[in-house]
Short mmCIF file of C-alpha atoms and ligand atoms in Angstrom, two decimals:
data_model
loop_
_atom_site.label_atom_id
_atom_site.label_comp_id
_atom_site.label_asym_id
_atom_site.label_seq_id
_atom_site.Cartn_x
_atom_site.Cartn_y
_atom_site.Cartn_z
CA MET A 1 10.48 -32.98 0.15
CA ILE A 2 11.62 -29.37 0.05
CA LYS A 3 13.73 -28.51 -2.94
CA ASN A 4 16.93 -26.59 -2.64
CA THR A 5 15.87 -23.18 -3.85
CA LYS A 6 19.20 -21.35 -3.49
CA LYS A 7 19.93 -20.94 -7.16
CA LEU A 8 16.71 -19.08 -7.95
CA LYS A 9 17.52 -15.54 -9.02
CA PHE A 10 15.04 -12.71 -9.40
CA PRO A 11 15.63 -9.05 -10.13
CA LYS A 12 15.17 -6.46 -7.41
CA GLY A 13 11.55 -5.35 -7.13
CA PHE A 14 10.20 -8.64 -8.52
CA LEU A 15 6.61 -9.14 -7.36
CA PHE A 16 5.86 -12.34 -5.48
CA GLY A 17 2.18 -12.56 -4.76
CA SER A 18 -0.99 -14.52 -5.06
CA ALA A 19 -4.26 -13.98 -6.86
CA THR A 20 -7.96 -14.19 -6.05
CA SER A 21 -11.19 -12.90 -7.59
CA ALA A 22 -14.09 -11.20 -5.83
CA HIS A 23 -16.75 -13.72 -6.77
CA GLN A 24 -14.61 -16.62 -5.61
CA ILE A 25 -13.79 -15.29 -2.14
CA GLU A 26 -16.03 -12.41 -1.06
CA GLY A 27 -19.41 -14.13 -0.60
CA HIS A 28 -22.77 -12.29 -0.18
CA LEU A 29 -22.94 -11.38 -3.87
CA ASN A 30 -25.85 -10.45 -6.03
CA ASN A 31 -24.61 -10.83 -9.61
CA ASP A 32 -25.21 -13.06 -12.63
CA TRP A 33 -23.16 -16.01 -11.34
CA ALA A 34 -24.81 -15.87 -7.89
CA ARG A 35 -28.20 -16.16 -9.59
CA TRP A 36 -27.06 -19.09 -11.74
CA GLU A 37 -25.50 -21.04 -8.85
CA LYS A 38 -28.92 -21.34 -7.24
CA ILE A 39 -30.23 -23.45 -10.13
CA PRO A 40 -29.89 -27.12 -9.07
CA GLY A 41 -27.25 -29.05 -11.02
CA LYS A 42 -25.18 -26.06 -12.17
CA ILE A 43 -22.45 -26.46 -9.53
CA SER A 44 -21.08 -29.99 -9.31
CA ASP A 45 -20.93 -30.19 -5.50
CA GLY A 46 -24.19 -28.31 -5.01
CA THR A 47 -22.53 -25.37 -3.21
CA THR A 48 -22.81 -21.64 -3.94
CA SER A 49 -20.44 -18.71 -3.55
CA GLU A 50 -22.74 -17.25 -0.88
CA LEU A 51 -20.46 -17.61 2.12
CA GLY A 52 -17.19 -19.24 1.18
CA ALA A 53 -14.07 -17.51 2.40
CA ASP A 54 -16.17 -14.47 3.41
CA SER A 55 -13.43 -12.07 2.35
CA TRP A 56 -15.95 -9.22 2.11
CA ASN A 57 -15.74 -9.20 5.91
CA LYS A 58 -12.41 -10.92 6.45
CA TRP A 59 -10.21 -9.04 3.99
CA ARG A 60 -7.92 -7.83 6.77
CA GLU A 61 -7.17 -11.46 7.59
CA ASP A 62 -6.34 -12.08 3.92
CA ILE A 63 -3.82 -9.26 4.00
CA LYS A 64 -2.30 -10.82 7.12
CA LEU A 65 -1.91 -14.10 5.24
CA LEU A 66 0.01 -12.26 2.52
CA LYS A 67 2.16 -10.52 5.09
CA ASN A 68 2.83 -13.70 7.10
CA THR A 69 4.13 -15.40 3.97
CA SER A 70 6.34 -12.43 2.96
CA GLN A 71 4.40 -11.78 -0.26
CA ASN A 72 4.82 -8.30 -1.68
CA ALA A 73 1.95 -8.25 -4.17
CA TYR A 74 -1.74 -9.16 -4.38
CA ARG A 75 -3.92 -9.53 -7.44
CA PHE A 76 -7.61 -9.25 -6.63
CA SER A 77 -10.73 -8.05 -8.40
CA ILE A 78 -13.17 -5.25 -7.75
CA GLU A 79 -16.70 -6.56 -8.06
CA TRP A 80 -18.65 -4.51 -10.60
CA SER A 81 -22.05 -5.50 -9.14
CA ARG A 82 -21.10 -3.93 -5.81
CA ILE A 83 -19.76 -0.70 -7.29
CA GLU A 84 -22.59 -0.19 -9.80
CA PRO A 85 -25.59 -2.12 -8.44
CA LYS A 86 -27.95 -0.08 -10.63
CA GLU A 87 -27.11 1.22 -14.07
CA GLY A 88 -25.26 4.52 -13.66
CA PHE A 89 -25.42 4.48 -9.84
CA PHE A 90 -22.01 4.16 -8.21
CA ASP A 91 -22.13 3.06 -4.59
CA GLU A 92 -19.82 5.21 -2.45
CA GLY A 93 -19.86 2.63 0.36
CA ALA A 94 -18.51 -0.08 -1.94
CA ILE A 95 -15.89 2.31 -3.37
CA ASP A 96 -14.80 3.10 0.16
CA HIS A 97 -14.58 -0.61 1.02
CA TYR A 98 -12.10 -1.29 -1.80
CA ASP A 99 -10.28 1.93 -0.96
CA GLN A 100 -9.65 0.58 2.53
CA ILE A 101 -8.31 -2.69 1.14
CA ILE A 102 -5.94 -0.84 -1.19
CA ASP A 103 -4.74 1.44 1.63
CA GLU A 104 -4.11 -1.52 3.91
CA LEU A 105 -2.13 -3.32 1.20
CA ILE A 106 0.02 -0.27 0.55
CA LYS A 107 0.56 0.24 4.28
CA ASN A 108 1.92 -3.33 4.37
CA ASP A 109 4.19 -2.80 1.33
CA ILE A 110 2.05 -5.09 -0.78
CA THR A 111 1.65 -3.92 -4.39
CA PRO A 112 -1.95 -4.21 -5.59
CA MET A 113 -2.84 -5.45 -9.07
CA VAL A 114 -6.54 -5.01 -9.81
CA THR A 115 -8.85 -6.86 -12.21
CA LEU A 116 -12.21 -5.34 -13.18
CA PHE A 117 -13.87 -8.19 -15.05
CA HIS A 118 -13.27 -11.60 -13.54
CA PHE A 119 -16.25 -13.38 -15.10
CA THR A 120 -19.17 -11.59 -13.37
CA CYS A 121 -21.69 -8.91 -14.40
CA PRO A 122 -24.17 -6.84 -12.36
CA LEU A 123 -27.76 -8.06 -12.59
CA TRP A 124 -29.02 -4.98 -14.46
CA LEU A 125 -26.54 -5.74 -17.22
CA ASP A 126 -27.25 -9.47 -17.13
CA ASP A 127 -30.94 -8.65 -17.63
CA ILE A 128 -30.11 -7.13 -21.01
CA GLY A 129 -27.78 -9.97 -22.06
CA GLY A 130 -24.52 -9.26 -20.19
CA VAL A 131 -21.43 -9.71 -22.34
CA ALA A 132 -23.64 -10.71 -25.28
CA ASN A 133 -25.10 -7.20 -25.44
CA ARG A 134 -23.33 -4.84 -27.84
CA LYS A 135 -23.47 -2.12 -25.19
CA PHE A 136 -21.34 -4.19 -22.81
CA ALA A 137 -18.13 -2.45 -23.88
CA LYS A 138 -19.56 1.01 -23.35
CA TYR A 139 -20.82 0.17 -19.85
CA PHE A 140 -17.58 -1.56 -18.95
CA ALA A 141 -15.49 1.40 -20.11
CA ARG A 142 -17.54 3.74 -17.94
CA PHE A 143 -17.04 1.51 -14.90
CA SER A 144 -13.30 1.06 -15.61
CA GLY A 145 -12.78 4.79 -16.12
CA ARG A 146 -14.46 5.46 -12.80
CA MET A 147 -12.22 2.92 -11.05
CA ALA A 148 -9.09 4.49 -12.55
CA LYS A 149 -10.32 7.88 -11.37
CA GLU A 150 -10.97 6.59 -7.84
CA PHE A 151 -7.88 4.43 -7.40
CA GLY A 152 -5.42 5.33 -10.15
CA ASP A 153 -3.17 7.32 -7.83
CA LYS A 154 -2.76 4.29 -5.57
CA VAL A 155 -2.98 1.37 -8.00
CA GLU A 156 -0.60 1.35 -10.92
CA LEU A 157 -1.16 -2.19 -12.28
CA TRP A 158 -4.52 -3.19 -13.76
CA SER A 159 -5.07 -6.65 -15.26
CA VAL A 160 -8.37 -5.28 -16.49
CA ILE A 161 -10.12 -8.32 -18.01
CA ASN A 162 -9.48 -11.91 -16.96
CA GLU A 163 -9.16 -14.64 -19.61
CA PRO A 164 -11.68 -13.48 -22.25
CA SER A 165 -11.31 -16.64 -24.34
CA VAL A 166 -11.71 -19.01 -21.37
CA TYR A 167 -14.84 -17.13 -20.28
CA VAL A 168 -16.37 -17.34 -23.74
CA ASN A 169 -15.40 -20.95 -24.31
CA ALA A 170 -16.78 -22.17 -20.97
CA GLY A 171 -19.90 -19.97 -20.92
CA TYR A 172 -20.91 -19.69 -24.58
CA ILE A 173 -19.47 -22.73 -26.35
CA ILE A 174 -19.07 -25.67 -23.92
CA GLY A 175 -21.75 -24.14 -21.69
CA HIS A 176 -20.82 -25.58 -18.27
CA TRP A 177 -20.30 -22.01 -16.93
CA TYR A 178 -22.72 -19.15 -16.77
CA PRO A 179 -24.60 -18.24 -19.05
CA GLY A 180 -24.68 -21.91 -20.09
CA LYS A 181 -24.96 -21.31 -23.84
CA ARG A 182 -23.82 -23.62 -26.63
CA ASN A 183 -23.68 -21.33 -29.58
CA ILE A 184 -20.47 -20.70 -31.49
CA ILE A 185 -21.75 -17.54 -33.21
CA GLY A 186 -22.95 -16.12 -29.90
CA GLY A 187 -19.57 -17.02 -28.41
CA VAL A 188 -17.65 -15.25 -31.15
CA LYS A 189 -19.80 -12.14 -30.68
CA ALA A 190 -19.29 -12.19 -26.89
CA PHE A 191 -15.54 -12.56 -27.44
CA PHE A 192 -15.39 -9.48 -29.66
CA HIS A 193 -17.46 -7.51 -27.16
CA LEU A 194 -14.79 -8.31 -24.57
CA VAL A 195 -12.02 -7.26 -26.96
CA SER A 196 -13.81 -4.01 -27.60
CA ALA A 197 -14.44 -3.59 -23.85
CA HIS A 198 -10.72 -3.91 -23.22
CA LYS A 199 -9.88 -1.30 -25.87
CA GLN A 200 -12.48 1.17 -24.66
CA ALA A 201 -11.46 0.61 -21.04
CA TYR A 202 -7.85 1.31 -22.02
CA SER A 203 -8.89 4.76 -23.29
CA SER A 204 -11.27 5.61 -20.46
CA MET A 205 -8.77 4.56 -17.81
CA LYS A 206 -5.87 6.49 -19.35
CA LYS A 207 -8.11 9.52 -19.69
CA ALA A 208 -9.13 9.28 -16.04
CA ASN A 209 -5.55 8.84 -14.84
CA PRO A 210 -2.61 8.64 -17.28
CA ARG A 211 -0.47 7.02 -14.58
CA VAL A 212 -2.30 3.68 -14.73
CA LYS A 213 -0.68 0.72 -16.48
CA VAL A 214 -3.34 -1.22 -18.32
CA GLY A 215 -2.84 -4.92 -18.91
CA ILE A 216 -4.91 -8.05 -19.36
CA ALA A 217 -4.75 -11.56 -17.89
CA MET A 218 -4.61 -13.94 -20.86
CA ASN A 219 -4.70 -17.68 -20.62
CA MET A 220 -1.61 -19.20 -22.31
CA THR A 221 -1.24 -22.94 -22.83
CA ALA A 222 2.04 -24.62 -23.79
CA PHE A 223 1.96 -26.81 -26.91
CA GLU A 224 4.68 -29.22 -28.08
CA PRO A 225 4.66 -31.55 -31.08
CA VAL A 226 4.96 -35.23 -30.09
CA LYS A 227 7.61 -35.85 -32.77
CA LYS A 228 8.98 -33.07 -34.88
CA THR A 229 7.38 -34.13 -38.15
CA TRP A 230 6.27 -31.27 -40.42
CA CYS A 231 2.62 -32.11 -39.86
CA ASN A 232 2.91 -32.16 -36.05
CA ARG A 233 4.86 -28.92 -36.14
CA ALA A 234 2.33 -27.23 -38.39
CA LEU A 235 -0.54 -28.32 -36.17
CA THR A 236 1.29 -27.10 -33.07
CA ARG A 237 1.77 -23.74 -34.74
CA VAL A 238 -1.97 -23.52 -35.46
CA ALA A 239 -2.81 -24.40 -31.83
CA LYS A 240 -0.44 -21.74 -30.49
CA TRP A 241 -1.87 -19.14 -32.81
CA LEU A 242 -5.49 -19.99 -32.06
CA VAL A 243 -5.25 -20.44 -28.29
CA ASN A 244 -2.56 -17.96 -27.33
CA GLU A 245 -1.55 -15.50 -29.99
CA TYR A 246 -4.74 -14.43 -31.74
CA SER A 247 -6.38 -12.78 -28.70
CA ILE A 248 -3.19 -11.03 -27.62
CA ASN A 249 -2.57 -9.69 -31.13
CA LEU A 250 -6.04 -8.14 -31.11
CA VAL A 251 -5.33 -6.00 -28.03
CA ARG A 252 -1.55 -5.58 -28.36
CA LYS A 253 -1.77 -1.86 -29.09
CA ASN A 254 -3.77 -1.34 -25.91
CA LEU A 255 -1.46 -3.04 -23.48
CA ASP A 256 1.18 -1.65 -21.13
CA PHE A 257 1.96 -5.14 -19.86
CA LEU A 258 0.91 -8.71 -20.50
CA GLY A 259 -0.50 -10.90 -17.75
CA ILE A 260 -0.24 -14.64 -18.38
CA ASN A 261 -2.45 -17.19 -16.65
CA HIS A 262 -0.79 -20.55 -17.18
CA TYR A 263 -2.22 -23.90 -16.12
CA MET A 264 -1.76 -26.42 -18.89
CA SER A 265 0.58 -28.07 -21.38
CA HIS A 266 -0.50 -30.22 -24.31
CA LYS A 267 1.18 -32.52 -26.80
CA ILE A 268 0.10 -32.28 -30.41
CA GLN A 269 0.21 -34.79 -33.25
CA CYS A 270 -1.54 -35.25 -36.58
CA LYS A 271 -2.52 -38.84 -35.82
CA LYS A 272 -5.46 -39.43 -33.48
CA PRO A 273 -5.89 -38.22 -30.78
CA ILE A 274 -4.67 -34.87 -32.02
CA MET A 275 -4.19 -33.20 -28.67
CA PHE A 276 -3.47 -34.78 -25.31
CA ASP A 277 -2.10 -33.87 -21.92
CA GLU A 278 1.56 -33.87 -21.11
CA GLY A 279 2.37 -36.99 -19.14
CA GLY A 280 3.59 -36.85 -15.55
CA ALA A 281 1.88 -35.56 -12.43
CA LYS A 282 -1.71 -34.38 -12.59
CA SER A 283 -3.66 -32.04 -10.34
CA GLU A 284 -7.03 -33.06 -8.89
CA TYR A 285 -8.58 -31.24 -11.82
CA GLY A 286 -6.71 -33.63 -14.11
CA TRP A 287 -4.48 -30.82 -15.42
CA SER A 288 -0.89 -31.80 -16.20
CA VAL A 289 1.88 -30.41 -14.03
CA HIS A 290 4.66 -29.48 -16.44
CA PRO A 291 6.93 -26.63 -15.26
CA GLU A 292 8.71 -26.47 -18.62
CA GLY A 293 5.41 -25.29 -20.12
CA LEU A 294 5.59 -22.10 -18.07
CA TYR A 295 9.12 -21.42 -19.34
CA GLN A 296 7.89 -21.97 -22.86
CA VAL A 297 4.97 -19.52 -22.69
CA ILE A 298 7.09 -16.83 -21.02
CA MET A 299 9.68 -17.15 -23.78
CA GLU A 300 6.95 -17.06 -26.45
CA ALA A 301 5.57 -13.88 -24.92
CA ARG A 302 8.82 -12.04 -25.74
CA HIS A 303 7.30 -11.71 -29.20
CA TRP A 304 5.02 -8.87 -27.96
CA ASN A 305 7.87 -6.96 -26.38
CA LEU A 306 5.99 -6.08 -23.20
CA PRO A 307 6.70 -6.44 -19.49
CA VAL A 308 5.17 -9.74 -18.39
CA TYR A 309 3.55 -10.87 -15.15
CA ILE A 310 2.41 -14.39 -14.40
CA THR A 311 -1.02 -13.32 -13.19
CA GLU A 312 -2.09 -16.90 -12.33
CA ASN A 313 -0.39 -20.27 -11.97
CA GLY A 314 -1.45 -22.93 -9.52
CA THR A 315 -2.69 -26.42 -8.88
CA ALA A 316 -5.73 -28.08 -7.32
CA ASP A 317 -4.31 -30.32 -4.62
CA SER A 318 -6.16 -30.95 -1.36
CA SER A 319 -3.29 -33.06 0.03
CA ASP A 320 -0.79 -30.21 -0.65
CA ARG A 321 1.85 -32.81 -1.62
CA LEU A 322 2.00 -31.76 -5.24
CA ARG A 323 1.95 -28.04 -4.44
CA GLN A 324 5.06 -28.31 -2.28
CA THR A 325 7.19 -29.09 -5.31
CA PHE A 326 4.94 -27.27 -7.80
CA ILE A 327 5.83 -23.84 -6.41
CA PRO A 328 9.65 -24.25 -6.39
CA ASP A 329 9.59 -25.99 -9.79
CA PHE A 330 7.49 -23.34 -11.53
CA LEU A 331 9.41 -20.48 -9.90
CA GLU A 332 12.64 -22.06 -11.07
CA LYS A 333 11.30 -21.82 -14.62
CA CYS A 334 10.49 -18.14 -14.06
CA SER A 335 14.04 -17.56 -12.88
CA ASP A 336 15.43 -19.47 -15.91
CA ALA A 337 13.29 -17.40 -18.29
CA ILE A 338 14.58 -14.15 -16.74
CA ALA A 339 18.18 -15.42 -17.06
CA ASP A 340 17.42 -16.15 -20.74
CA GLY A 341 16.22 -12.62 -21.42
CA ALA A 342 12.50 -12.51 -20.56
CA ASP A 343 11.16 -9.27 -19.08
CA LEU A 344 9.25 -11.05 -16.34
CA ARG A 345 8.28 -8.71 -13.50
CA GLY A 346 6.17 -10.81 -11.14
CA TYR A 347 4.49 -14.11 -10.26
CA PHE A 348 1.06 -14.53 -8.66
CA TYR A 349 0.22 -17.98 -7.33
CA TRP A 350 -3.45 -18.99 -7.76
CA SER A 351 -4.69 -18.83 -5.09
CA LEU A 352 -4.10 -17.20 -1.73
CA ILE A 353 -6.89 -19.24 -0.20
CA ASP A 354 -9.23 -22.10 -1.16
CA ASN A 355 -12.27 -20.64 -2.89
CA PHE A 356 -15.34 -21.10 -5.03
CA GLU A 357 -13.98 -22.73 -8.16
CA TRP A 358 -16.84 -21.84 -10.54
CA ALA A 359 -18.76 -24.95 -11.74
CA SER A 360 -16.71 -27.18 -9.41
CA GLY A 361 -17.79 -25.32 -6.26
CA TYR A 362 -15.44 -25.89 -3.34
CA SER A 363 -14.22 -29.30 -4.47
CA MET A 364 -11.03 -27.96 -6.11
CA LYS A 365 -8.52 -26.70 -3.57
CA PHE A 366 -5.99 -24.31 -5.05
CA GLY A 367 -5.13 -22.41 -1.86
CA LEU A 368 -1.88 -21.74 -0.11
CA HIS A 369 -4.31 -21.52 2.81
CA THR A 370 -7.44 -23.49 3.64
CA ILE A 371 -10.77 -21.70 3.62
CA ASP A 372 -10.50 -21.17 7.38
CA ARG A 373 -7.18 -19.45 6.68
CA LYS A 374 -4.77 -22.11 7.95
CA PRO A 375 -1.49 -22.07 6.04
CA ARG A 376 -0.57 -25.24 4.17
CA LYS A 377 3.04 -26.36 4.13
CA SER A 378 3.41 -25.02 0.58
CA ALA A 379 2.73 -21.51 1.95
CA GLU A 380 5.85 -21.92 4.10
CA ILE A 381 7.82 -23.08 1.07
CA TYR A 382 6.68 -20.10 -0.98
CA LYS A 383 7.63 -17.80 1.90
CA LYS A 384 11.14 -19.30 2.07
CA ILE A 385 11.70 -18.83 -1.64
CA ILE A 386 10.51 -15.22 -1.45
CA GLU A 387 12.75 -14.48 1.53
CA GLN A 388 15.79 -16.01 -0.17
CA ALA A 389 15.09 -14.08 -3.35
CA THR A 390 14.46 -10.74 -1.70
CA GLY A 391 17.27 -11.18 0.82
CA GLU A 392 14.94 -10.74 3.80
C1 FCB B 1 -8.57 -19.59 -14.10
C2 FCB B 1 -9.49 -18.53 -13.53
C3 FCB B 1 -9.53 -18.48 -12.02
C4 FCB B 1 -9.51 -19.87 -11.42
C5 FCB B 1 -8.38 -20.69 -12.01
C6 FCB B 1 -8.26 -22.07 -11.42
O1 FCB B 1 -8.96 -19.91 -15.40
O2 FCB B 1 -9.07 -17.26 -13.97
O3 FCB B 1 -10.64 -17.74 -11.61
O4 FCB B 1 -10.73 -20.46 -11.59
O5 FCB B 1 -8.57 -20.79 -13.40
#
């Protein structure tokens, strides 16, 4: 069923795009995650990122997918391990590779948004502890500054670090992601190294090119009390503060925009169980599909008084049935939030193409396109909405 999308209103210049990350689509990588994937049992379907969508070679085809679906923006990441394969050595060939991608995007009127840390570290840094090493921030700031120097005239929007709290939670506390640690103190330290890395990158990037707009992609979950008792409301407040607000407050002074990655909504109550999923449809990951949650987090983000981009929002759905209504429903909430005063500037669907979904390998299919680059019906639906909104 295709929803009537006529009433969706977006301001001129609104970015409609999709998002990917280097490790999940490029293949042929030699970084910390690539090393970890080879250990049996780490990836649930036994796959590795080695080949995958092969975007390192097929990036021109990816740009065609964006173009064919009328998207005017693309969020992707530059892989640190390619740019700086040895400490202090910056590979001109790799810099040139990303330069070509950026040029091709601009030639096609597609606005690039670039991420510099999307969960992976070069091996030389991993060998001294990766994010857990106190020097992480210093190394990251040097790399980020260099990227702003190389690309700052062409790329304005930088969602520099992706989901610091998700990375730390999955890798250092729950431990099902690289580096597989279960150590709360270590996790807290790693988290503050990422906060410091963001701040130092903000300075080094601005110094290299004052034109760049430095943002972050923060995970924001929607929380609602089951019934509005004082206890449920108080607990909901705590959850919002802990999961969403605390991290953003820490970097607020070093942000030109806020990127929100939104995937989940939870109900909260004081009685057991304290937190549970919103009812309704569920993705193959088991994540609730609750469009109102996106509206809620966008409206909450007005608190920071920054331009906002939805840097990720998507659903794992191999049948594509859910995604066909997911996209119009979530975009409708974006349009409602704008009508209600939110400074929302863009929406990036996760993901352009099926890819390596970290510990789940290739079993979770988030793509508008299959891994062999065939469009799903939802890609057509997204295209229609974009064309209606941009008057194409
Ligand atoms: C986000 C990650 C992204 C992808 C989606 C499904 O937390 O940023 O890389 O794995 O989830």
